[in-house]
Amino acid sequence: MNRRQFVKIAALSGATFPLPAIVGRASAAGETLYVADAGGAYTESYKKVIYTPFTASTGIDVVPVVRPAQALAQMKTMVETQNYTFDVHGAAGLDEGVRYDAEGLSERIELPRSIYDDLPDSIRNVPGFYPDSVAAFATVYRPLATKRDLKRVADIWDMSIPGVRSLRTGGRDNIEWALRADGVPAGPAIINELKTKAGWERAFRKLDEIKPKILTWWSTAPQSAQLLQAQEIDITATYANRAATLIRQGENLKVLWNEGYYTAYGYVIPKGNPKVHLVQKLIEFSLDPKRQAALASELMQGSASKSAFEFIDKKVLEYVPTQPDNFKQMVPLDVAFWGENLTKSNELFNQWLVK
Amino acid sequence: MTDRTTIPGSWPRSDRRLPLSELLARWPFLQIAPLLTFLSVVFVLPVGGILVLSLFDAHGALTLENFSRVFKTNLYVSVLVRTIQTAAWATGICLTLGYPVAYALSKANAGVRAAILTSVLVPLWTSFLIRNLSLIIIFGRRGLINVTGLKLSWLDHSIAFLYNWNGVMIGLSSSLLPLAIITMYSVMEGIEPNLEKAASTLGARPSHGFWRVYFPLSLPGVAAGGILIFVSALGFFITPQLLGSPRETMIAQLIIEQVTEVLHWNFAAAISAMLLLATLISFFLFDRVVGMHILTGEEGDQHPSRLNRMLRRGGMKLINGISWITASFGLVAEKLTGRTVKLRQRVSRPILSMVSLAIALFLILPIFCIVPISFSNSLLFGWPPQGFSLRWYTSVLSSPIWVLAFWRSVGIAAITSLMAIAIAIPAALFLVRQKTRAKFLIILLLTIPIFLPHIITAVALFYAYARFGLIGTWVGLIMGHMVFALPYATMSLMAVLKNYNRSLDYAAWTMGASKFKTFRYIMLPIIKPGVYGAFLFAFIQSFDEVTISLFVTGGSFTTLPKQLYQQAVYGASPELAAVSTLLLALILGFMLIANSVGGTSRRV
């Protein structure tokens, strides 16, 4: 390539991607918070409902930052070197909150009484974790393929029901699902069963039954949605809001709430972050019931704030995990138990999987 | 200028300025010094700091417990062995499929060459995030091939392309074939076409001319491509996870799980150390069986082992045998038809073109699937695209974030690849020409960043950068990207330099050319395809890199892959397809211009 060619090419690329008029945004008079949230459509909704109004009311700029889906390693490096490439980790799972606390990576703040009291008891007591949404993990299926409605998790194992199966990779969810399918009631009974070695073996024996019928073991929530949407799979267990988004786009899918579990997502502040007081303002701002409801309506997730429920868009209520009819069919995820057994369950599962 | 009156045999005193060329002639080690210094500071020291964690327990006491845990279950060893098998298969498939395409490229006329090159190069520019999705659209259970086949009754049941071994090979070869083709093509470009004619004049049949003259000369490209593909495949984990079955679980996946999910870095370091060891052994076996000399030139080992000599002789005999077998086809055809057919023209050429066409289609079809999706009105990246809208283009082109990220990525990739080439050219010269046993280790060192999970390099660099205030800086990001760009640049340059005839240099010097002028006007034009290839690979490495960028940059500093990742991590939308289509248009335009301006000259 000679120089003339290069100039032509540069001109062409300039036409496609115009050079930005403003390089970088002039920072506002106030300060800036870098929020590492879940990205994509999630960020768009948060911008609209939380970030922009927050900037308008406080003068603090909010810039969404990309983070890996699993940010534990990044949080550890940041905290240990006191170099903060973001100020708060948004959309962290309750189970991750437990890990951050155990590793001493999260900063604790005190929420005002009125906000704290408005959070469900099962999700508000992990130190350093501040929930702002409730998510459900449940069985999802395509009625056109299964030809009938699924009633319980054991139906996934029932091969008289047609449909291509897929499950999430990893120990926890498979062990939970296998024991449900084997007749153990969801909730404390499963944790009890896992107190003994026989209980673990029972779970893997049940998984042996379904292994040959699993088309693929998906690993990320968007991947499960992609597989459902491409009609590669007909039955799986995934996050209810993923199914709800697909249903809103016209996919023929149903959610079986029965025997599902719910868990929370929320904020974790990296320990030692000097901007902790600004982050606290953002967290309190986002836990306002009306804003919580607006987020729930957009993302079809449950609100952490209990009093938000009455403000949620009635059209999406059917898919909101905290809607009483849905909620009562589910159990909370035991994050304490699974936190302690994360390594064990994953190693056993991986061994079993590659066998 | 330097004093030229120095007595022969004595060297100028240090107070006189020594021309660079003489310095290099006296200490050839200086040629490789920049590469080794750079890798030591930016890779070996930081990553070594993480890997030694494998020798300690959680409380910092010395222990071998992490290693004994690797062997406690058969999980890690069996996954490690399968990872190496998978990588070896991918290498074999890519080289076998890539060779005819590279050959066709080097023999084709300008038009055909441009068409094949386009289909080989274009997929390189599509983010790996999207490439896997588009493979599902083509090869899925309800993918285009199965749906079309069933509709037209070509198939009576759908074919399971994915979620098994086939799926992994489809995924790996769609990512790695371009690498194989370009590396081999850049070597084939340098093979003197008259050599085959000369062989023919001396009475060799075309198949002898190919197998005994051309093929051995193309081997450096095969070796360089093979090593690059093998180590790249070793490090892959997303593709096997998305398109394969649990049997194809890659070791990188288990290491990453330990780093990011469980935070057991000491154990992750131990598994990584085993991966390193396993790769070292693979390299050693490759050297014993085939010989690294194919790529590096003689290693100063004047007495190769008996096994090695036997294998080399065996290899020559094998090639000889193949050439006779293929030649006999020609003889039979002549007997049958009763006239001297130029089999090569009548049969080989069409077969070669068909194979190349099929592979080109395999590479480019998934990419073109993305175009209709970018005009979809749906919120989801899916097939068939629903509705028609330009909203995703509007949202990309009107967003200063996307535009800024694009330009920043171009800048970073350009600087990264230029600097990588500046370091790689002398290093490749050293590796091809000098006789030292250390070459083997240097090549291994070069390839470690490719197959070691990037997250380990990212974590290591974060700690190192934090100490020097490099987090969130251009310099830090570019240095991080260079670690991945250097191996590709160096190896592809080595392949073209291996066949470079040094007599040309001597001839130029005899006629009074300075060493620099010889380099500039003799060597550089000849190795140009290799330099372009090296630049391309280095550029792409940086342009598609996401892990280091996620770690060492923060705040509002985004790059194009980071921005793509931001869109994909919550769920792929047609916006990703729009970005890919814009890039596609850009690259096609680029190649069109390069082709029309470049005319019939042979350029990558």
Tab-separated table of C-alpha atoms in Angstrom, chain B residues 87-391:
chain	number	residue	atom	x	y	z
B	87	ALA	CA	-5.750	-28.064	19.401
B	88	ALA	CA	-3.802	-30.641	17.393
B	89	TRP	CA	-6.889	-31.610	15.403
B	90	ALA	CA	-7.714	-27.982	14.720
B	91	THR	CA	-4.141	-27.442	13.523
B	92	GLY	CA	-4.292	-30.451	11.211
B	93	ILE	CA	-7.639	-29.435	9.751
B	94	CYS	CA	-6.690	-25.789	9.246
B	95	LEU	CA	-3.394	-26.654	7.562
B	96	THR	CA	-4.952	-29.282	5.294
B	97	LEU	CA	-7.834	-27.047	4.239
B	98	GLY	CA	-5.759	-23.890	4.198
B	99	TYR	CA	-2.896	-25.174	2.045
B	100	PRO	CA	-4.863	-25.532	-1.220
B	101	VAL	CA	-6.432	-22.121	-0.689
B	102	ALA	CA	-3.062	-20.495	-0.081
B	103	TYR	CA	-1.691	-22.286	-3.135
B	104	ALA	CA	-4.626	-21.175	-5.268
B	105	LEU	CA	-4.095	-17.627	-4.000
B	106	SER	CA	-0.457	-17.591	-5.021
B	107	LYS	CA	-1.224	-18.963	-8.505
B	108	ALA	CA	-4.472	-17.137	-9.271
B	109	ASN	CA	-4.894	-14.088	-11.463
B	110	ALA	CA	-5.569	-10.710	-9.863
B	111	GLY	CA	-9.365	-10.929	-9.913
B	112	VAL	CA	-9.675	-14.373	-8.398
B	113	ARG	CA	-6.981	-13.553	-5.881
B	114	ALA	CA	-8.856	-10.459	-4.741
B	115	ALA	CA	-12.054	-12.485	-4.349
B	116	ILE	CA	-10.432	-15.248	-2.290
B	117	LEU	CA	-8.382	-12.803	-0.234
B	118	THR	CA	-11.507	-10.835	0.590
B	119	SER	CA	-13.341	-13.863	1.870
B	120	VAL	CA	-10.325	-14.887	3.903
B	121	LEU	CA	-9.621	-11.462	5.374
B	122	VAL	CA	-13.119	-10.172	6.037
B	123	PRO	CA	-13.989	-12.709	8.779
B	124	LEU	CA	-10.892	-11.596	10.725
B	125	TRP	CA	-12.567	-8.248	11.347
B	126	THR	CA	-15.719	-9.626	12.880
B	127	SER	CA	-15.635	-9.722	16.639
B	128	PHE	CA	-15.465	-13.211	18.091
B	129	LEU	CA	-18.585	-12.297	20.077
B	130	ILE	CA	-20.632	-12.219	16.899
B	131	ARG	CA	-18.883	-14.887	14.855
B	132	ASN	CA	-20.071	-17.679	17.138
B	133	LEU	CA	-23.658	-16.424	17.024
B	134	SER	CA	-23.607	-16.397	13.251
B	135	LEU	CA	-22.296	-19.978	13.171
B	136	ILE	CA	-25.369	-21.062	15.138
B	137	ILE	CA	-27.540	-19.317	12.555
B	138	ILE	CA	-25.928	-21.318	9.746
B	139	PHE	CA	-25.196	-24.674	11.358
B	140	GLY	CA	-27.762	-24.873	14.173
B	141	ARG	CA	-30.440	-27.519	14.607
B	142	ARG	CA	-32.839	-25.000	13.057
B	143	GLY	CA	-30.053	-23.270	11.168
B	144	LEU	CA	-30.050	-22.251	7.509
B	145	ILE	CA	-28.469	-25.468	6.229
B	146	ASN	CA	-30.814	-27.796	8.080
B	147	VAL	CA	-33.952	-25.784	7.384
B	148	THR	CA	-33.144	-25.422	3.684
B	149	GLY	CA	-32.111	-29.060	3.389
B	150	LEU	CA	-35.317	-30.299	4.997
B	151	LYS	CA	-37.504	-27.978	2.957
B	152	LEU	CA	-35.959	-29.098	-0.307
B	153	SER	CA	-36.027	-32.723	0.885
B	154	TRP	CA	-32.271	-33.075	0.494
B	155	LEU	CA	-32.206	-34.210	4.097
B	156	ASP	CA	-34.640	-36.489	5.847
B	157	HIS	CA	-33.561	-35.387	9.311
B	158	SER	CA	-31.500	-32.486	10.501
B	159	ILE	CA	-27.731	-32.920	10.827
B	160	ALA	CA	-26.133	-32.362	14.232
B	161	PHE	CA	-23.353	-29.966	13.231
B	162	LEU	CA	-23.099	-28.360	16.641
B	163	TYR	CA	-22.772	-29.277	20.330
B	164	ASN	CA	-20.306	-32.036	19.545
B	165	TRP	CA	-16.779	-32.446	18.188
B	166	ASN	CA	-17.864	-31.184	14.743
B	167	GLY	CA	-19.138	-27.987	16.298
B	168	VAL	CA	-15.790	-27.285	17.944
B	169	MET	CA	-13.924	-27.932	14.703
B	170	ILE	CA	-16.340	-25.731	12.745
B	171	GLY	CA	-15.859	-22.974	15.310
B	172	LEU	CA	-12.101	-23.274	15.584
B	173	SER	CA	-11.470	-23.543	11.862
B	174	SER	CA	-13.717	-20.608	11.062
B	175	SER	CA	-11.572	-18.512	13.417
B	176	LEU	CA	-8.165	-19.956	12.588
B	177	LEU	CA	-8.276	-20.813	8.872
B	178	PRO	CA	-7.542	-17.219	7.838
B	179	LEU	CA	-4.412	-17.338	9.987
B	180	ALA	CA	-3.293	-20.573	8.310
B	181	ILE	CA	-4.018	-19.310	4.822
B	182	ILE	CA	-2.302	-15.942	5.174
B	183	THR	CA	0.809	-17.369	6.861
B	184	MET	CA	1.266	-20.008	4.147
B	185	TYR	CA	0.365	-17.624	1.342
B	186	SER	CA	2.991	-15.092	2.390
B	187	VAL	CA	5.651	-17.802	2.118
B	188	MET	CA	4.327	-19.138	-1.204
B	189	GLU	CA	4.430	-15.633	-2.638
B	190	GLY	CA	8.195	-15.709	-2.196
B	191	ILE	CA	8.744	-19.026	-3.984
B	192	GLU	CA	10.354	-18.475	-7.357
B	193	PRO	CA	7.769	-19.652	-9.955
B	194	ASN	CA	10.521	-20.540	-12.429
B	195	LEU	CA	11.776	-23.315	-10.166
B	196	GLU	CA	8.881	-25.555	-11.131
B	197	LYS	CA	9.409	-24.693	-14.789
B	198	ALA	CA	13.052	-25.540	-14.423
B	199	ALA	CA	12.131	-28.891	-12.911
B	200	SER	CA	9.785	-29.517	-15.798
B	201	THR	CA	12.470	-28.628	-18.362
B	202	LEU	CA	14.706	-31.163	-16.691
B	203	GLY	CA	12.039	-33.788	-17.260
B	204	ALA	CA	10.094	-33.819	-14.000
B	205	ARG	CA	6.405	-34.449	-14.232
B	206	PRO	CA	4.296	-31.632	-12.744
B	207	SER	CA	3.533	-33.662	-9.632
B	208	HIS	CA	7.245	-34.231	-9.026
B	209	GLY	CA	7.827	-30.538	-9.580
B	210	PHE	CA	5.213	-29.731	-6.975
B	211	TRP	CA	6.000	-32.313	-4.323
B	212	ARG	CA	9.772	-32.283	-4.548
B	213	VAL	CA	10.465	-28.651	-5.355
B	214	TYR	CA	7.542	-26.463	-4.380
B	215	PHE	CA	6.208	-28.254	-1.319
B	216	PRO	CA	9.486	-28.346	0.657
B	217	LEU	CA	9.949	-24.639	-0.027
B	218	SER	CA	6.484	-23.886	1.357
B	219	LEU	CA	7.130	-25.781	4.602
B	220	PRO	CA	8.289	-22.765	6.674
B	221	GLY	CA	4.827	-21.283	6.155
B	222	VAL	CA	3.200	-24.549	7.154
B	223	ALA	CA	5.338	-24.762	10.279
B	224	ALA	CA	4.775	-21.147	11.349
B	225	GLY	CA	1.049	-21.402	10.628
B	226	GLY	CA	0.879	-24.710	12.447
B	227	ILE	CA	2.526	-23.422	15.604
B	228	LEU	CA	0.392	-20.257	15.645
B	229	ILE	CA	-2.813	-22.216	15.153
B	230	PHE	CA	-1.888	-24.814	17.743
B	231	VAL	CA	-1.185	-22.266	20.476
B	232	SER	CA	-4.188	-20.117	19.526
B	233	ALA	CA	-6.461	-23.149	19.700
B	234	LEU	CA	-4.988	-24.146	23.073
B	235	GLY	CA	-6.187	-20.848	24.493
B	236	PHE	CA	-9.701	-20.973	23.019
B	237	PHE	CA	-12.490	-21.642	25.456
B	238	ILE	CA	-15.602	-19.676	24.476
B	239	THR	CA	-15.988	-21.365	21.092
B	240	PRO	CA	-15.740	-24.928	22.454
B	241	GLN	CA	-18.139	-23.992	25.234
B	242	LEU	CA	-20.721	-22.510	22.868
B	243	LEU	CA	-20.450	-24.988	20.010
B	244	GLY	CA	-19.057	-28.164	21.546
B	245	SER	CA	-20.033	-30.765	24.095
B	246	PRO	CA	-18.627	-31.138	27.626
B	247	ARG	CA	-16.086	-33.586	26.186
B	248	GLU	CA	-14.412	-30.597	24.517
B	249	THR	CA	-14.044	-28.614	27.725
B	250	MET	CA	-10.789	-26.688	27.429
B	251	ILE	CA	-8.292	-26.251	30.238
B	252	ALA	CA	-8.487	-22.453	29.844
B	253	GLN	CA	-12.105	-22.642	30.958
B	254	LEU	CA	-11.157	-24.367	34.217
B	255	ILE	CA	-8.341	-21.892	34.865
B	256	ILE	CA	-10.624	-18.928	34.250
B	257	GLU	CA	-13.240	-20.392	36.573
B	258	GLN	CA	-10.609	-20.540	39.330
B	259	VAL	CA	-9.516	-16.950	38.670
B	260	THR	CA	-12.841	-15.193	38.239
B	261	GLU	CA	-15.421	-17.319	40.020
B	262	VAL	CA	-13.707	-19.054	42.894
B	263	LEU	CA	-10.768	-16.633	43.400
B	264	HIS	CA	-8.343	-19.512	43.999
B	265	TRP	CA	-5.423	-17.898	42.220
B	266	ASN	CA	-2.834	-20.216	43.737
B	267	PHE	CA	-4.626	-23.202	42.273
B	268	ALA	CA	-5.231	-21.418	38.947
B	269	ALA	CA	-1.473	-20.786	38.821
B	270	ALA	CA	-0.807	-24.485	39.383
B	271	ILE	CA	-3.111	-25.542	36.520
B	272	SER	CA	-1.505	-22.882	34.319
B	273	ALA	CA	1.924	-24.254	35.160
B	274	MET	CA	0.743	-27.705	34.060
B	275	LEU	CA	-0.571	-26.201	30.809
B	276	LEU	CA	2.820	-24.594	30.253
B	277	LEU	CA	4.587	-27.857	30.893
B	278	ALA	CA	2.266	-29.754	28.565
B	279	THR	CA	2.879	-27.220	25.806
B	280	LEU	CA	6.624	-27.423	26.355
B	281	ILE	CA	6.407	-31.177	25.904
B	282	SER	CA	4.296	-30.787	22.745
B	283	PHE	CA	6.881	-28.383	21.323
B	284	PHE	CA	9.683	-30.752	22.244
B	285	LEU	CA	7.934	-33.633	20.484
B	286	PHE	CA	7.323	-31.439	17.436
B	287	ASP	CA	11.012	-30.582	17.390
B	288	ARG	CA	12.081	-34.221	17.724
B	289	VAL	CA	9.670	-35.555	15.127
B	290	VAL	CA	9.444	-32.799	12.537
B	291	GLY	CA	12.170	-30.423	13.608
B	292	MET	CA	11.865	-26.791	14.543
B	293	HIS	CA	14.581	-26.209	11.922
B	294	ILE	CA	11.861	-26.038	9.274
B	295	LEU	CA	11.090	-22.640	10.692
B	296	THR	CA	14.244	-21.523	12.440
B	297	GLY	CA	17.032	-22.751	10.201
B	298	GLU	CA	19.733	-25.027	11.516
B	299	GLU	CA	20.152	-24.905	15.226
B	300	GLY	CA	23.884	-25.410	15.434
B	301	ASP	CA	23.077	-28.999	16.198
B	302	GLN	CA	25.412	-30.646	13.717
B	303	HIS	CA	24.633	-34.092	14.987
B	304	PRO	CA	20.875	-34.566	14.960
B	305	SER	CA	19.686	-37.623	16.814
B	306	ARG	CA	19.368	-40.885	14.912
B	307	LEU	CA	15.622	-40.815	15.327
B	308	ASN	CA	15.538	-37.320	13.926
B	309	ARG	CA	17.694	-38.274	10.927
B	310	MET	CA	15.555	-41.298	10.298
B	311	LEU	CA	12.407	-39.234	10.434
B	312	ARG	CA	13.825	-36.618	8.102
B	313	ARG	CA	14.833	-39.283	5.622
B	314	GLY	CA	11.438	-40.917	6.098
B	315	GLY	CA	9.754	-37.600	5.428
B	316	MET	CA	11.651	-37.148	2.168
B	317	LYS	CA	10.767	-40.695	1.131
B	318	LEU	CA	7.115	-40.040	1.960
B	319	ILE	CA	7.050	-36.908	-0.167
B	320	ASN	CA	8.808	-38.831	-2.891
B	321	GLY	CA	6.195	-41.556	-2.698
B	322	ILE	CA	3.319	-39.108	-2.870
B	323	SER	CA	4.823	-37.477	-5.921
B	324	TRP	CA	5.044	-40.865	-7.680
B	325	ILE	CA	1.479	-41.786	-6.752
B	326	THR	CA	0.075	-38.530	-8.073
B	327	ALA	CA	2.298	-38.760	-11.130
B	328	SER	CA	0.889	-42.216	-11.854
B	329	PHE	CA	-2.617	-40.768	-12.046
B	330	GLY	CA	-1.354	-38.580	-14.853
B	331	LEU	CA	0.261	-41.558	-16.589
B	332	VAL	CA	-2.924	-43.608	-16.354
B	333	ALA	CA	-4.974	-40.717	-17.720
B	334	GLU	CA	-2.576	-40.409	-20.642
B	335	LYS	CA	-2.825	-44.121	-21.388
B	336	LEU	CA	-6.614	-44.012	-21.233
B	337	THR	CA	-7.131	-40.947	-23.379
B	338	GLY	CA	-4.231	-41.755	-25.632
B	339	ARG	CA	-2.830	-38.257	-25.635
B	340	THR	CA	-0.642	-36.132	-23.428
B	341	VAL	CA	-3.093	-34.288	-21.310
B	342	LYS	CA	-1.882	-31.584	-19.100
B	343	LEU	CA	-3.610	-33.128	-16.155
B	344	ARG	CA	-2.639	-30.217	-14.027
B	345	GLN	CA	-4.519	-27.830	-16.261
B	346	ARG	CA	-7.518	-30.010	-16.952
B	347	VAL	CA	-8.221	-31.633	-13.596
B	348	SER	CA	-6.113	-30.157	-10.795
B	349	ARG	CA	-7.015	-26.556	-11.516
B	350	PRO	CA	-10.817	-27.015	-11.369
B	351	ILE	CA	-10.524	-29.167	-8.239
B	352	LEU	CA	-8.293	-26.575	-6.639
B	353	SER	CA	-10.748	-23.811	-7.526
B	354	MET	CA	-13.711	-25.748	-6.172
B	355	VAL	CA	-11.983	-26.507	-2.887
B	356	SER	CA	-10.941	-22.875	-2.518
B	357	LEU	CA	-14.428	-21.679	-3.343
B	358	ALA	CA	-16.014	-24.020	-0.793
B	359	ILE	CA	-13.639	-22.878	1.941
B	360	ALA	CA	-14.087	-19.240	1.016
B	361	LEU	CA	-17.868	-19.695	1.272
B	362	PHE	CA	-17.527	-21.443	4.620
B	363	LEU	CA	-15.570	-18.461	5.904
B	364	ILE	CA	-17.674	-15.686	4.478
B	365	LEU	CA	-21.275	-16.955	4.618
B	366	PRO	CA	-21.668	-16.659	8.408
B	367	ILE	CA	-20.373	-13.108	8.156
B	368	PHE	CA	-22.880	-12.113	5.508
B	369	CYS	CA	-25.699	-13.500	7.651
B	370	ILE	CA	-24.997	-10.634	9.986
B	371	VAL	CA	-25.926	-8.000	7.396
B	372	PRO	CA	-29.704	-8.639	7.266
B	373	ILE	CA	-29.836	-8.857	11.063
B	374	SER	CA	-28.409	-5.350	11.304
B	375	PHE	CA	-31.530	-4.001	9.569
B	376	SER	CA	-33.858	-5.872	11.904
B	377	ASN	CA	-36.428	-4.041	13.920
B	378	SER	CA	-36.316	-6.583	16.742
B	379	LEU	CA	-34.428	-6.025	19.982
B	380	LEU	CA	-32.787	-9.420	19.635
B	381	PHE	CA	-29.938	-10.699	17.530
B	382	GLY	CA	-31.802	-13.500	15.810
B	383	TRP	CA	-32.707	-15.227	12.591
B	384	PRO	CA	-34.854	-14.622	10.590
B	385	PRO	CA	-34.547	-10.843	10.995
B	386	GLN	CA	-37.864	-9.221	11.800
B	387	GLY	CA	-39.084	-6.029	10.165
B	388	PHE	CA	-36.862	-3.406	8.620
B	389	SER	CA	-35.330	-0.464	10.351
B	390	LEU	CA	-32.243	1.693	10.338
B	391	ARG	CA	-32.500	2.349	14.064
